[in-house]
XYZ file of C-alpha atoms in Angstrom:
737
model
C 13.972 -1.106 -20.053
C 10.850 -1.527 -17.898
C 11.628 -0.611 -14.267
C 10.623 -3.919 -12.758
C 11.791 -6.227 -15.498
C 15.474 -5.193 -15.327
C 15.485 -6.647 -11.812
C 13.806 -9.803 -13.088
C 16.359 -10.213 -15.889
C 18.019 -13.672 -15.620
C 21.718 -13.435 -14.724
C 22.534 -15.726 -17.636
C 21.895 -12.872 -20.062
C 24.430 -10.561 -18.447
C 27.031 -12.896 -16.990
C 27.048 -15.889 -19.309
C 25.815 -19.402 -18.632
C 28.698 -20.829 -16.574
C 28.832 -18.047 -13.954
C 25.020 -17.849 -13.772
C 24.812 -21.607 -13.204
C 27.252 -21.491 -10.267
C 25.379 -18.514 -8.780
C 22.047 -20.306 -9.069
C 23.242 -23.643 -7.693
C 25.536 -22.510 -4.907
C 24.297 -19.057 -3.878
C 20.605 -19.253 -4.858
C 20.975 -16.131 -7.029
C 18.941 -16.208 -10.234
C 18.092 -12.657 -11.316
C 19.709 -9.233 -11.430
C 17.628 -8.286 -8.376
C 18.908 -11.328 -6.450
C 22.514 -10.347 -7.127
C 21.939 -6.698 -6.204
C 20.523 -7.918 -2.879
C 23.552 -10.162 -2.297
C 25.298 -7.667 -0.042
C 28.965 -7.618 0.962
C 29.607 -9.340 4.281
C 32.343 -6.850 5.191
C 34.801 -4.460 3.589
C 38.606 -4.602 3.476
C 40.412 -1.319 3.682
C 43.390 -1.378 1.392
C 44.902 1.172 3.688
C 46.732 4.362 2.925
C 49.888 4.068 0.876
C 52.704 2.847 3.057
C 56.443 3.346 2.568
C 58.275 0.019 2.351
C 60.458 1.052 5.288
C 57.417 1.402 7.595
C 55.453 -1.758 6.866
C 53.438 -2.995 9.874
C 53.280 -6.754 10.368
C 49.962 -8.604 9.939
C 48.130 -5.653 8.442
C 46.627 -5.028 5.018
C 48.750 -2.473 3.235
C 48.863 -0.803 -0.123
C 52.230 0.187 -1.556
C 53.396 1.773 -4.783
C 56.822 0.486 -5.799
C 59.056 -0.469 -8.667
C 59.997 -4.031 -9.556
C 63.747 -4.491 -8.924
C 63.920 -8.115 -10.030
C 61.727 -11.181 -10.514
C 62.733 -14.831 -10.711
C 61.052 -18.233 -10.774
C 62.355 -20.837 -8.360
C 61.606 -24.552 -8.504
C 61.035 -26.683 -5.419
C 59.773 -30.149 -4.533
C 62.045 -31.790 -7.182
C 60.839 -29.430 -9.877
C 57.137 -30.179 -9.260
C 56.460 -26.835 -7.604
C 57.015 -23.289 -8.893
C 57.438 -20.098 -6.907
C 57.751 -16.567 -8.307
C 59.717 -14.171 -6.106
C 59.558 -10.464 -6.928
C 61.639 -7.828 -5.144
C 60.214 -4.308 -4.921
C 61.891 -1.039 -4.074
C 60.465 2.436 -3.439
C 63.593 4.281 -2.409
C 62.830 3.807 1.323
C 63.250 0.054 1.509
C 62.781 -3.308 -0.184
C 59.948 -5.855 -0.032
C 59.552 -9.357 -1.369
C 56.390 -10.635 -3.097
C 55.737 -14.317 -3.551
C 53.331 -16.156 -5.888
C 52.846 -19.946 -5.977
C 51.514 -22.633 -8.291
C 49.254 -21.609 -11.160
C 49.249 -18.082 -9.782
C 52.769 -17.369 -11.137
C 52.074 -17.081 -14.874
C 50.339 -13.705 -15.112
C 52.604 -11.799 -12.664
C 55.671 -13.375 -14.268
C 54.676 -11.838 -17.603
C 53.611 -8.466 -16.146
C 55.944 -7.684 -13.242
C 59.099 -7.014 -15.213
C 62.073 -5.153 -13.732
C 61.527 -1.399 -13.979
C 57.674 -1.630 -14.057
C 55.817 0.447 -11.480
C 52.644 -0.878 -9.850
C 50.393 -0.721 -6.801
C 50.283 -3.774 -4.563
C 47.825 -4.634 -1.787
C 48.022 -7.533 0.642
C 48.778 -8.657 4.161
C 52.322 -8.285 5.484
C 53.928 -11.439 6.863
C 57.488 -12.524 7.702
C 59.295 -15.401 6.035
C 62.963 -16.211 6.670
C 63.215 -13.005 8.668
C 62.138 -10.961 5.632
C 58.924 -8.988 5.195
C 56.799 -10.328 2.363
C 53.368 -10.157 0.721
C 52.022 -13.512 -0.457
C 49.752 -13.401 -3.535
C 49.048 -9.657 -3.373
C 46.512 -8.054 -5.694
C 48.140 -5.453 -7.899
C 47.482 -2.868 -10.566
C 50.131 -1.746 -13.066
C 50.690 2.002 -13.408
C 51.458 3.685 -16.676
C 54.695 5.519 -15.980
C 54.254 7.788 -19.010
C 51.227 9.624 -17.555
C 52.021 10.915 -14.086
C 48.538 12.418 -13.458
C 46.754 9.244 -14.448
C 49.097 7.239 -12.236
C 48.352 9.518 -9.251
C 44.604 9.182 -9.876
C 44.859 5.396 -10.122
C 46.842 5.289 -6.880
C 44.162 7.314 -5.058
C 41.287 5.248 -6.418
C 42.997 1.945 -5.640
C 44.355 2.740 -2.186
C 41.405 4.709 -0.874
C 38.640 2.307 -1.861
C 36.837 -0.032 0.490
C 36.975 -3.508 -0.993
C 33.657 -5.362 -0.667
C 34.051 -8.956 0.507
C 31.008 -10.981 -0.602
C 29.558 -14.171 0.868
C 31.164 -16.550 -1.616
C 31.507 -20.252 -2.307
C 34.320 -22.554 -3.344
C 33.313 -22.348 -6.988
C 33.102 -18.535 -7.063
C 35.302 -16.302 -4.958
C 34.492 -12.829 -3.695
C 36.331 -10.816 -6.354
C 34.546 -12.663 -9.171
C 31.231 -11.939 -7.492
C 32.333 -8.284 -7.237
C 33.019 -8.297 -10.978
C 29.551 -9.757 -11.653
C 28.006 -7.064 -9.413
C 29.804 -4.399 -11.519
C 28.035 -5.814 -14.567
C 24.535 -5.517 -13.027
C 25.073 -2.345 -10.976
C 23.601 -0.007 -13.635
C 20.249 -1.771 -13.038
C 20.219 -0.372 -9.487
C 18.680 2.742 -11.078
C 15.563 0.664 -11.825
C 14.994 -0.427 -8.206
C 11.341 -0.199 -7.190
C 11.247 1.727 -3.916
C 8.828 0.128 -1.428
C 8.860 3.033 1.043
C 6.071 5.588 0.732
C 7.650 8.975 -0.127
C 6.418 10.618 3.083
C 8.011 7.893 5.219
C 11.293 8.002 3.275
C 11.574 11.770 3.523
C 10.329 11.887 7.107
C 13.085 9.536 8.206
C 15.711 11.049 5.942
C 16.569 7.837 4.101
C 18.873 7.623 1.092
C 16.920 6.773 -2.109
C 17.036 3.034 -2.843
C 19.138 3.122 -6.065
C 21.728 5.208 -4.241
C 21.673 2.834 -1.243
C 22.373 -0.124 -3.548
C 25.300 1.709 -5.191
C 26.691 2.696 -1.798
C 26.453 -0.794 -0.287
C 28.267 -2.394 -3.213
C 30.767 0.357 -4.080
C 31.181 2.618 -1.056
C 33.643 5.486 -1.200
C 33.672 5.908 2.580
C 32.557 4.135 5.748
C 29.746 6.685 6.024
C 28.411 5.393 2.668
C 28.239 1.888 4.120
C 26.347 3.052 7.225
C 23.943 5.081 5.104
C 23.191 2.172 2.806
C 22.798 -0.336 5.638
C 20.362 1.875 7.548
C 18.179 2.154 4.444
C 18.352 -1.514 3.379
C 17.681 -2.855 6.901
C 14.653 -0.618 7.151
C 13.300 -1.907 3.815
C 13.545 -5.537 4.940
C 11.919 -4.877 8.298
C 9.197 -2.709 6.801
C 8.170 -4.976 3.921
C 8.010 -7.980 6.242
C 5.998 -6.050 8.856
C 3.564 -4.845 6.173
C 3.059 -8.475 5.104
C 2.382 -9.468 8.725
C 0.129 -6.452 9.371
C -1.922 -7.394 6.314
C -2.231 -10.953 7.670
C -3.473 -9.625 10.987
C -5.870 -7.286 9.205
C -7.210 -10.138 7.046
C -7.713 -12.210 10.208
C -9.815 -9.444 11.755
C -12.053 -9.672 8.675
C -12.724 -13.395 9.196
C -15.906 -14.348 10.992
C -15.784 -16.301 14.256
C -18.295 -17.174 16.931
C -17.826 -14.938 19.961
C -17.401 -17.085 23.092
C -18.303 -15.017 26.134
C -17.982 -16.191 29.763
C -21.241 -17.454 31.331
C -22.066 -16.797 34.964
C -22.232 -19.908 37.194
C -20.839 -22.116 34.486
C -17.915 -24.527 34.323
C -15.317 -21.773 34.725
C -16.850 -20.397 37.918
C -17.189 -23.900 39.352
C -13.549 -24.587 38.460
C -12.252 -21.322 39.940
C -14.220 -21.956 43.139
C -12.401 -25.230 43.783
C -8.878 -23.946 43.026
C -6.691 -24.410 46.125
C -4.646 -21.264 45.315
C -5.098 -17.811 43.865
C -3.943 -16.982 40.359
C -0.868 -14.761 39.986
C -1.354 -11.180 38.783
C 0.221 -12.243 35.474
C -2.263 -15.102 35.042
C -5.165 -12.744 35.776
C -3.884 -10.144 33.286
C -3.232 -12.661 30.489
C -6.593 -14.396 31.101
C -8.322 -11.042 30.657
C -6.501 -10.449 27.332
C -7.616 -13.899 26.150
C -11.234 -13.509 27.356
C -11.441 -10.124 25.560
C -10.240 -11.777 22.340
C -12.651 -14.704 22.692
C -15.562 -12.290 23.079
C -15.045 -10.772 19.622
C -16.555 -11.985 16.361
C -13.257 -12.520 14.616
C -10.757 -15.246 15.506
C -8.269 -14.694 18.293
C -4.643 -15.267 17.202
C -2.577 -15.030 20.342
C 0.882 -16.249 21.328
C 1.217 -16.999 25.038
C 4.824 -17.229 26.061
C 5.685 -17.998 29.609
C 8.635 -19.053 31.633
C 8.956 -22.735 32.406
C 6.422 -23.369 35.165
C 4.700 -19.971 35.011
C 1.270 -21.607 34.831
C 0.458 -21.396 31.099
C -1.580 -24.608 31.214
C -3.828 -23.106 33.881
C -4.440 -20.014 31.715
C -5.148 -22.191 28.669
C -7.506 -24.446 30.610
C -9.546 -21.476 31.853
C -9.843 -20.277 28.242
C -11.018 -23.757 27.190
C -13.610 -23.846 29.980
C -14.961 -20.436 28.885
C -15.467 -21.774 25.364
C -17.225 -24.908 26.675
C -19.478 -22.650 28.798
C -20.343 -20.752 25.615
C -21.453 -23.982 23.906
C -18.257 -24.722 21.938
C -15.479 -27.305 22.089
C -11.771 -26.782 22.727
C -8.878 -28.835 21.372
C -5.372 -28.874 22.773
C -2.609 -30.030 20.469
C 0.577 -31.404 22.060
C 3.805 -32.301 20.225
C 4.329 -35.788 21.762
C 2.200 -38.597 23.175
C 3.973 -38.362 26.544
C 2.999 -34.704 26.727
C -0.567 -35.263 25.512
C -1.064 -37.948 28.196
C 0.540 -35.703 30.802
C -1.767 -32.784 29.885
C -4.790 -35.060 29.899
C -3.848 -36.378 33.312
C -3.118 -32.999 34.888
C -6.239 -31.345 33.385
C -8.577 -34.115 34.541
C -6.950 -33.967 37.998
C -7.336 -30.178 38.187
C -10.967 -30.394 37.073
C -11.946 -33.367 39.258
C -15.627 -34.233 38.935
C -16.029 -31.369 36.428
C -14.186 -33.556 33.905
C -16.773 -36.311 34.245
C -19.757 -34.689 32.586
C -22.527 -37.201 31.900
C -20.848 -39.849 34.050
C -21.926 -41.259 37.369
C -20.628 -38.995 40.118
C -19.751 -36.301 37.594
C -20.855 -32.717 38.044
C -24.001 -31.595 36.262
C -22.004 -28.578 35.089
C -19.169 -30.826 33.914
C -18.030 -31.930 30.491
C -16.073 -34.863 29.126
C -12.313 -34.481 28.650
C -11.055 -36.990 26.087
C -7.584 -38.009 24.947
C -6.867 -38.820 21.304
C -3.473 -40.203 20.253
C -2.235 -42.415 17.432
C -1.494 -45.411 19.656
C -4.936 -45.723 21.327
C -6.852 -48.970 21.033
C -9.620 -49.169 18.408
C -12.504 -49.149 20.901
C -11.195 -46.209 22.958
C -10.516 -44.302 19.780
C -13.982 -44.973 18.361
C -15.559 -43.737 21.601
C -13.388 -40.572 21.626
C -14.335 -39.772 18.009
C -18.009 -40.282 18.857
C -17.758 -37.977 21.895
C -16.256 -35.268 19.673
C -18.788 -35.426 16.868
C -21.790 -35.433 19.241
C -20.361 -32.615 21.352
C -20.391 -34.817 24.473
C -16.682 -34.025 24.951
C -16.095 -30.322 25.510
C -12.330 -30.704 25.699
C -10.050 -32.951 23.663
C -6.314 -33.297 24.162
C -4.225 -35.016 21.540
C -1.240 -35.233 19.285
C -1.384 -34.563 15.553
C -3.767 -37.544 15.415
C -6.356 -34.770 16.002
C -5.686 -33.420 12.532
C -6.635 -36.571 10.636
C -9.590 -36.355 8.286
C -11.678 -38.792 10.349
C -11.776 -36.416 13.307
C -14.984 -34.361 13.247
C -16.086 -31.832 15.876
C -19.587 -30.816 16.876
C -18.552 -27.134 17.209
C -14.849 -26.395 17.506
C -14.424 -22.988 19.146
C -10.817 -22.867 20.349
C -7.543 -24.497 19.360
C -4.672 -24.403 21.862
C -1.293 -25.362 20.388
C 1.358 -26.273 22.951
C 5.020 -25.733 22.136
C 4.473 -23.883 18.889
C 7.972 -24.419 17.500
C 7.375 -28.155 17.202
C 4.362 -27.811 14.939
C 4.510 -27.059 11.269
C 2.222 -24.249 10.211
C 0.381 -26.760 7.982
C -0.671 -28.741 11.052
C -1.992 -25.675 12.815
C -3.911 -24.791 9.706
C -5.415 -28.266 9.265
C -6.809 -28.164 12.799
C -8.192 -24.683 12.274
C -10.133 -25.889 9.241
C -12.093 -28.288 11.492
C -14.403 -25.516 12.738
C -17.638 -24.462 11.023
C -16.122 -21.003 11.205
C -12.439 -20.383 11.947
C -11.892 -21.227 15.631
C -9.986 -18.976 18.016
C -6.285 -19.868 18.253
C -4.014 -19.765 21.284
C -0.398 -20.746 20.726
C 1.751 -21.487 23.799
C 5.495 -21.724 24.154
C 7.762 -22.140 27.151
C 10.758 -20.991 25.145
C 10.949 -17.304 25.939
C 11.286 -15.438 22.667
C 12.960 -12.027 22.560
C 10.492 -9.334 21.579
C 12.025 -8.781 18.144
C 11.916 -12.439 17.200
C 8.292 -12.603 18.330
C 7.579 -9.587 16.102
C 9.411 -11.082 13.140
C 8.556 -14.765 13.310
C 5.176 -14.720 15.050
C 4.283 -11.257 13.830
C 0.827 -12.432 12.798
C 0.002 -13.243 16.427
C -0.701 -10.864 19.295
C 1.621 -11.654 22.204
C 0.970 -12.213 25.914
C 3.809 -12.866 28.342
C 3.702 -14.692 31.678
C 6.913 -13.885 33.498
C 5.905 -14.413 37.126
C 6.353 -17.805 38.750
C 3.433 -19.015 40.862
C 3.868 -18.844 44.643
C 5.407 -21.983 46.151
C 7.911 -22.412 43.337
C 11.401 -23.127 44.658
C 14.714 -21.764 43.440
C 16.904 -24.045 41.307
C 20.657 -24.101 41.884
C 22.623 -24.893 38.707
C 26.271 -25.940 38.471
C 28.626 -27.028 35.704
C 30.384 -30.348 36.456
C 33.673 -30.581 34.493
C 33.828 -34.392 34.250
C 37.109 -34.479 32.348
C 39.208 -32.012 34.349
C 37.755 -32.984 37.725
C 36.367 -36.551 37.764
C 35.750 -36.322 41.540
C 33.113 -33.633 40.781
C 31.106 -36.229 38.839
C 31.397 -38.715 41.720
C 30.084 -35.965 44.011
C 27.182 -35.324 41.593
C 25.984 -38.928 41.983
C 26.345 -38.607 45.781
C 24.074 -35.529 45.628
C 21.487 -37.541 43.672
C 21.624 -40.280 46.299
C 21.189 -37.677 49.098
C 18.097 -36.231 47.387
C 16.576 -39.728 47.128
C 17.416 -40.471 50.777
C 15.548 -37.265 51.679
C 12.436 -38.670 50.006
C 12.851 -36.962 46.619
C 13.453 -38.139 43.050
C 15.836 -37.307 40.238
C 16.163 -37.145 36.458
C 19.288 -38.062 34.488
C 19.151 -36.789 30.897
C 21.267 -38.151 28.004
C 21.403 -37.000 24.373
C 20.999 -40.476 22.870
C 18.962 -43.660 23.426
C 21.753 -46.144 22.653
C 19.681 -49.075 21.403
C 20.426 -51.326 18.436
C 18.372 -49.231 16.035
C 20.879 -46.428 16.360
C 23.887 -48.667 15.822
C 22.285 -50.908 13.208
C 25.389 -50.656 11.116
C 27.979 -52.459 13.243
C 30.890 -51.289 11.113
C 29.849 -47.736 11.675
C 29.795 -48.396 15.416
C 33.343 -49.803 15.365
C 34.612 -46.924 13.282
C 33.053 -44.491 15.744
C 34.670 -46.296 18.643
C 38.079 -46.141 16.986
C 37.657 -42.431 16.291
C 36.539 -41.895 19.890
C 39.589 -43.670 21.269
C 41.824 -41.463 19.166
C 39.930 -38.241 19.909
C 37.494 -38.127 22.847
C 35.811 -35.054 21.300
C 34.551 -37.358 18.525
C 32.989 -39.980 20.752
C 29.260 -40.530 20.291
C 27.021 -38.750 22.824
C 26.261 -40.638 26.033
C 23.235 -42.905 25.843
C 20.283 -43.572 28.159
C 20.539 -47.365 28.148
C 24.286 -47.412 28.836
C 24.194 -44.777 31.581
C 21.177 -46.406 33.282
C 23.072 -49.702 33.303
C 26.226 -48.137 34.756
C 24.265 -46.320 37.466
C 22.336 -49.429 38.531
C 25.603 -51.325 38.929
C 27.695 -48.473 40.300
C 27.023 -45.025 41.712
C 23.261 -45.514 42.281
C 23.186 -49.238 43.108
C 20.232 -50.098 45.332
C 17.981 -47.311 43.974
C 15.105 -47.867 41.547
C 16.441 -46.640 38.214
C 14.108 -46.697 35.170
C 14.490 -45.468 31.572
C 12.215 -43.377 29.351
C 12.785 -42.631 25.660
C 10.910 -42.032 22.423
C 11.274 -45.555 21.048
C 9.419 -47.299 23.884
C 5.845 -48.498 23.360
C 3.400 -45.720 24.411
C 1.825 -47.906 27.134
C 5.268 -48.648 28.516
C 6.160 -44.947 28.505
C 2.918 -44.073 30.234
C 3.486 -46.775 32.835
C 6.994 -45.502 33.660
C 5.745 -41.902 33.867
C 2.864 -42.900 36.157
C 5.189 -44.816 38.477
C 7.661 -41.948 38.525
C 4.858 -39.465 39.298
C 3.608 -41.793 42.063
C 7.077 -41.884 43.644
C 7.762 -45.590 42.942
C 10.809 -44.781 40.784
C 13.793 -42.987 42.359
C 15.740 -42.020 39.260
C 14.455 -41.623 35.720
C 17.155 -41.825 33.021
C 15.626 -40.218 29.922
C 16.163 -38.485 26.621
C 14.665 -35.057 26.048
C 11.157 -36.579 25.910
C 10.835 -35.052 29.383
C 11.749 -31.591 28.109
C 8.295 -30.051 28.062
C 5.299 -30.287 30.291
C 6.339 -33.189 32.528
C 5.271 -32.223 36.014
C 6.490 -34.227 39.027
C 6.799 -31.816 41.990
C 8.703 -34.386 44.072
C 11.582 -34.534 41.548
C 14.238 -32.159 42.852
C 17.503 -33.081 41.109
C 18.518 -33.294 37.481
C 21.849 -34.403 36.038
C 22.308 -33.578 32.341
C 25.041 -35.721 30.746
C 27.005 -34.231 27.824
C 25.189 -30.996 28.561
C 27.276 -29.178 25.948
C 25.462 -31.176 23.238
C 22.162 -29.393 24.017
C 21.117 -25.864 23.062
C 20.687 -23.111 25.641
C 16.889 -23.020 25.498
C 16.725 -26.812 25.645
C 18.840 -26.859 28.819
C 16.574 -24.200 30.309
C 13.492 -26.262 29.417
C 14.982 -29.416 30.934
C 15.993 -27.630 34.114
C 12.407 -26.416 34.471
C 11.360 -29.984 35.291
C 12.849 -29.679 38.823
C 12.056 -27.251 41.620
C 8.336 -27.583 40.868
C 7.411 -28.305 44.475
C 8.293 -26.822 47.850
C 11.844 -28.289 48.006
C 14.670 -26.441 46.214
C 15.817 -27.821 42.857
C 19.307 -28.808 41.763
C 20.522 -28.999 38.152
C 23.988 -30.362 37.360
C 25.368 -29.798 33.854
C 27.981 -32.485 33.184
C 30.437 -31.737 30.395
C 33.792 -32.867 29.065
C 34.156 -29.688 27.021
C 37.341 -27.718 27.474
C 37.137 -24.851 29.961
C 37.903 -22.193 27.334
C 35.479 -23.570 24.709
C 32.291 -21.768 23.551
C 30.352 -24.860 24.688
C 31.515 -24.339 28.278
C 30.741 -20.608 28.063
C 27.205 -21.549 27.050
C 26.820 -23.884 30.038
C 28.171 -21.256 32.422
C 25.578 -18.810 31.071
C 22.785 -21.312 31.761
C 24.132 -21.978 35.269
C 24.324 -18.241 35.976
C 20.706 -17.250 35.359
C 17.174 -18.633 35.605
C 15.808 -15.846 33.396
C 14.633 -17.510 30.205
C 14.431 -14.242 28.271
C 18.036 -13.444 29.126
C 19.049 -16.965 28.047
C 17.142 -16.803 24.793
C 19.033 -13.617 24.032
C 22.370 -15.332 24.728
C 21.212 -18.256 22.595
C 20.370 -15.972 19.709
C 23.647 -14.099 19.965
C 25.545 -17.359 19.763
C 23.561 -19.036 17.031
C 22.445 -15.905 15.184
C 19.096 -16.080 13.456
C 19.534 -19.014 11.111
C 18.371 -21.858 13.226
C 16.211 -19.756 15.555
C 13.979 -18.773 12.668
C 14.168 -22.425 11.717
C 12.990 -24.367 8.723
C 9.294 -23.758 9.322
C 9.913 -20.047 9.122
C 12.035 -20.241 5.985
C 9.950 -17.520 4.363
C 11.137 -15.036 6.927
C 14.684 -16.247 6.926
C 15.220 -16.117 3.219
C 13.954 -12.544 3.061
C 16.390 -11.216 5.685
C 19.771 -10.344 4.238
C 20.807 -7.213 6.075
C 18.536 -7.252 9.108
C 19.497 -9.261 12.175
C 16.566 -9.767 14.507
C 18.729 -9.495 17.573
C 20.689 -6.306 16.887
C 18.028 -4.291 15.110
C 15.316 -4.147 17.722
C 14.543 -0.431 17.220
C 14.321 -0.806 13.447
C 11.869 -3.715 13.712
C 9.705 -2.002 16.343
C 9.564 1.271 14.371
C 8.875 -0.542 11.090
C 6.032 -2.444 12.726
C 4.432 0.797 13.913
C 4.631 2.383 10.450
C 3.347 -0.812 8.811
C 0.312 -0.997 11.120
C -0.598 2.626 10.381
C -0.217 2.182 6.618
C -2.287 -1.035 6.489
C -5.014 0.461 8.701
C -5.319 3.405 6.305
C -5.047 1.415 3.073
C -5.429 -2.373 3.601
C -5.144 -3.176 -0.119
C -2.224 -0.749 -0.596
C -4.120 0.788 -3.525
C -2.233 4.061 -3.201
C 1.147 2.383 -2.849
C 1.703 0.396 -6.066
C 5.489 0.181 -5.508
C 5.034 -1.374 -2.078
C 2.523 -3.815 -3.585
C 5.050 -4.819 -6.275
C 7.838 -5.425 -3.751
C 5.501 -7.380 -1.467
C 4.475 -9.598 -4.351
C 8.147 -10.340 -5.012
C 8.846 -11.104 -1.343
C 5.784 -13.278 -0.989
C 6.480 -15.667 -3.771
C 4.584 -18.937 -3.509
C 6.400 -20.426 -0.492
C 6.431 -17.358 1.629
C 2.844 -16.464 0.854
C 1.861 -19.941 2.016
C 4.023 -19.667 5.101
C 2.376 -16.420 6.138
C -1.069 -17.710 5.226
C -0.654 -20.621 7.553
C 0.767 -18.562 10.369
């Protein structure tokens, strides 16, 4: 059989239609190769043979014994059947029990006098030791040697436990793997021979045999080391080739100009940049000065001054005759960026206008909800080049939007944008524009290498001078209601001291959410019976309660995603101006909202938010000279994982530490997210959080190999495996990265 095609063989041929159908529908396994890469989740040890007299409770044991007697008992008025088998081995007795449909086969096979091996977990019932539904293998008493051999093979083996589904349990998957295991010999090895030998890896066919049918624990370790490396390496080669291809694209170099916009801007800054901002700016300016597109990920702690770094990059591009576009995930954020950038730039943002600087440019906003006239003017300013900087939502990506000369795209909060959107904006340039992607969610190094591996990474981890510390506390509303009362007193105290506060809720609570009244009543009934099932607290309800109760007399306003954009903007402006004391909001305030006078934040039902989300939200306070306070209100039980998560957030302000905790709790699945499904579906053995060294080493090897042979002409096996990994979806995913 051809080496590649045996892996491409449909499972139907080997396993029959019914099994293959279940595997395809429920486990996404279609070919022999898919099944061989469906690795055991863990291994059960059947344990050494144990004498019946020495059975340990609650452990998996394997015993060899003789059937003393077997009888079927009826229960439940004859509707239920139970088979009880008594074993003896000379040292003691043990009872086996089988229920329901599981009684027929053992009833026929386990006859008094038969000898067999049994494996299962020891439990106690009616003060007697028993094994419920053990697996067993009959021994042929006539051939003592064969029986001894069978005992050794059965007891000593590690039993693979596969990720299974209701329709197909682990042992049936194991049986199917036995049927395709001979094809492991045909595995195409992606590792160059020199790399494999240099690192002392097991050959791939052997690794596949060892992972599925290990003789020892050392076999498992051996196989895992090899298979993890393959996954990391093939993915890193794909990403290295993307980066290489990007360096081959043409772009217009945008070099800083003396006495231009940037110099004028820097001269009027009321503070000095942090060392981190200087260092990252230099990395960006070096990239912009080259004739291939920059692809850089800028990750910075909440409030580390990323916007300042991005703005200086945009001004450099405008100085060099190009335009810069900043893409924000929400209208609130786009308006906020527009406002803060025009404020920072002052008269430099009024190019061509009365009172504007002669070195200035126009900074325009473009969102979906703008009026027709304002929108027409903005589009005109972009196509003529009058506007050097545009800030907008995905409205910027629409076909109608034309640029005079797009030189730089800045994407804020990367994880909220599909790769398609990034790509659509990039296609707006005459040549591919430079790309700067920003995120305030600190990403552990390995995830950055795996998910954003096509981007070079810069990190801002210093907070600008003048930033205040934020104290965080968990408020256990259920166990200690007086703590919640004290939380509202603290909010009142902050307001009395001239400051402002946020209250964040997981839900809006308007009619659109409860359109189905019956559903609402059913929820209420469930909530009365079990408070854990109550719907999350809602903005409109909490705002109402606070106005009437704990915060009566203060100006309390609401902000959420379903308000009209003008209304949202009005509330935000009044809050920023200090006319609103307390803003009760959903997570629309999570990113980019900057009101230095807001010092306190109360997060209701905090356990319903993720770790990085809580960290983002908390970053909205402590942005001025007064210390910040963040109160995490929760009804979760003290011993619950949810409370542990909140305590972790309260204990540290280090976003990288928190993102690590977040990853450990959620594992990769939802961190790599839907947009990155290409990566996720190719990782079966590798975990981006535990295998940091593997990923880093694989990246180094991949870079060297691609630099020496970009087309992989001398590595046909690696090319074949890459082609299989990068099927249509994944190829597109990486292309758009």
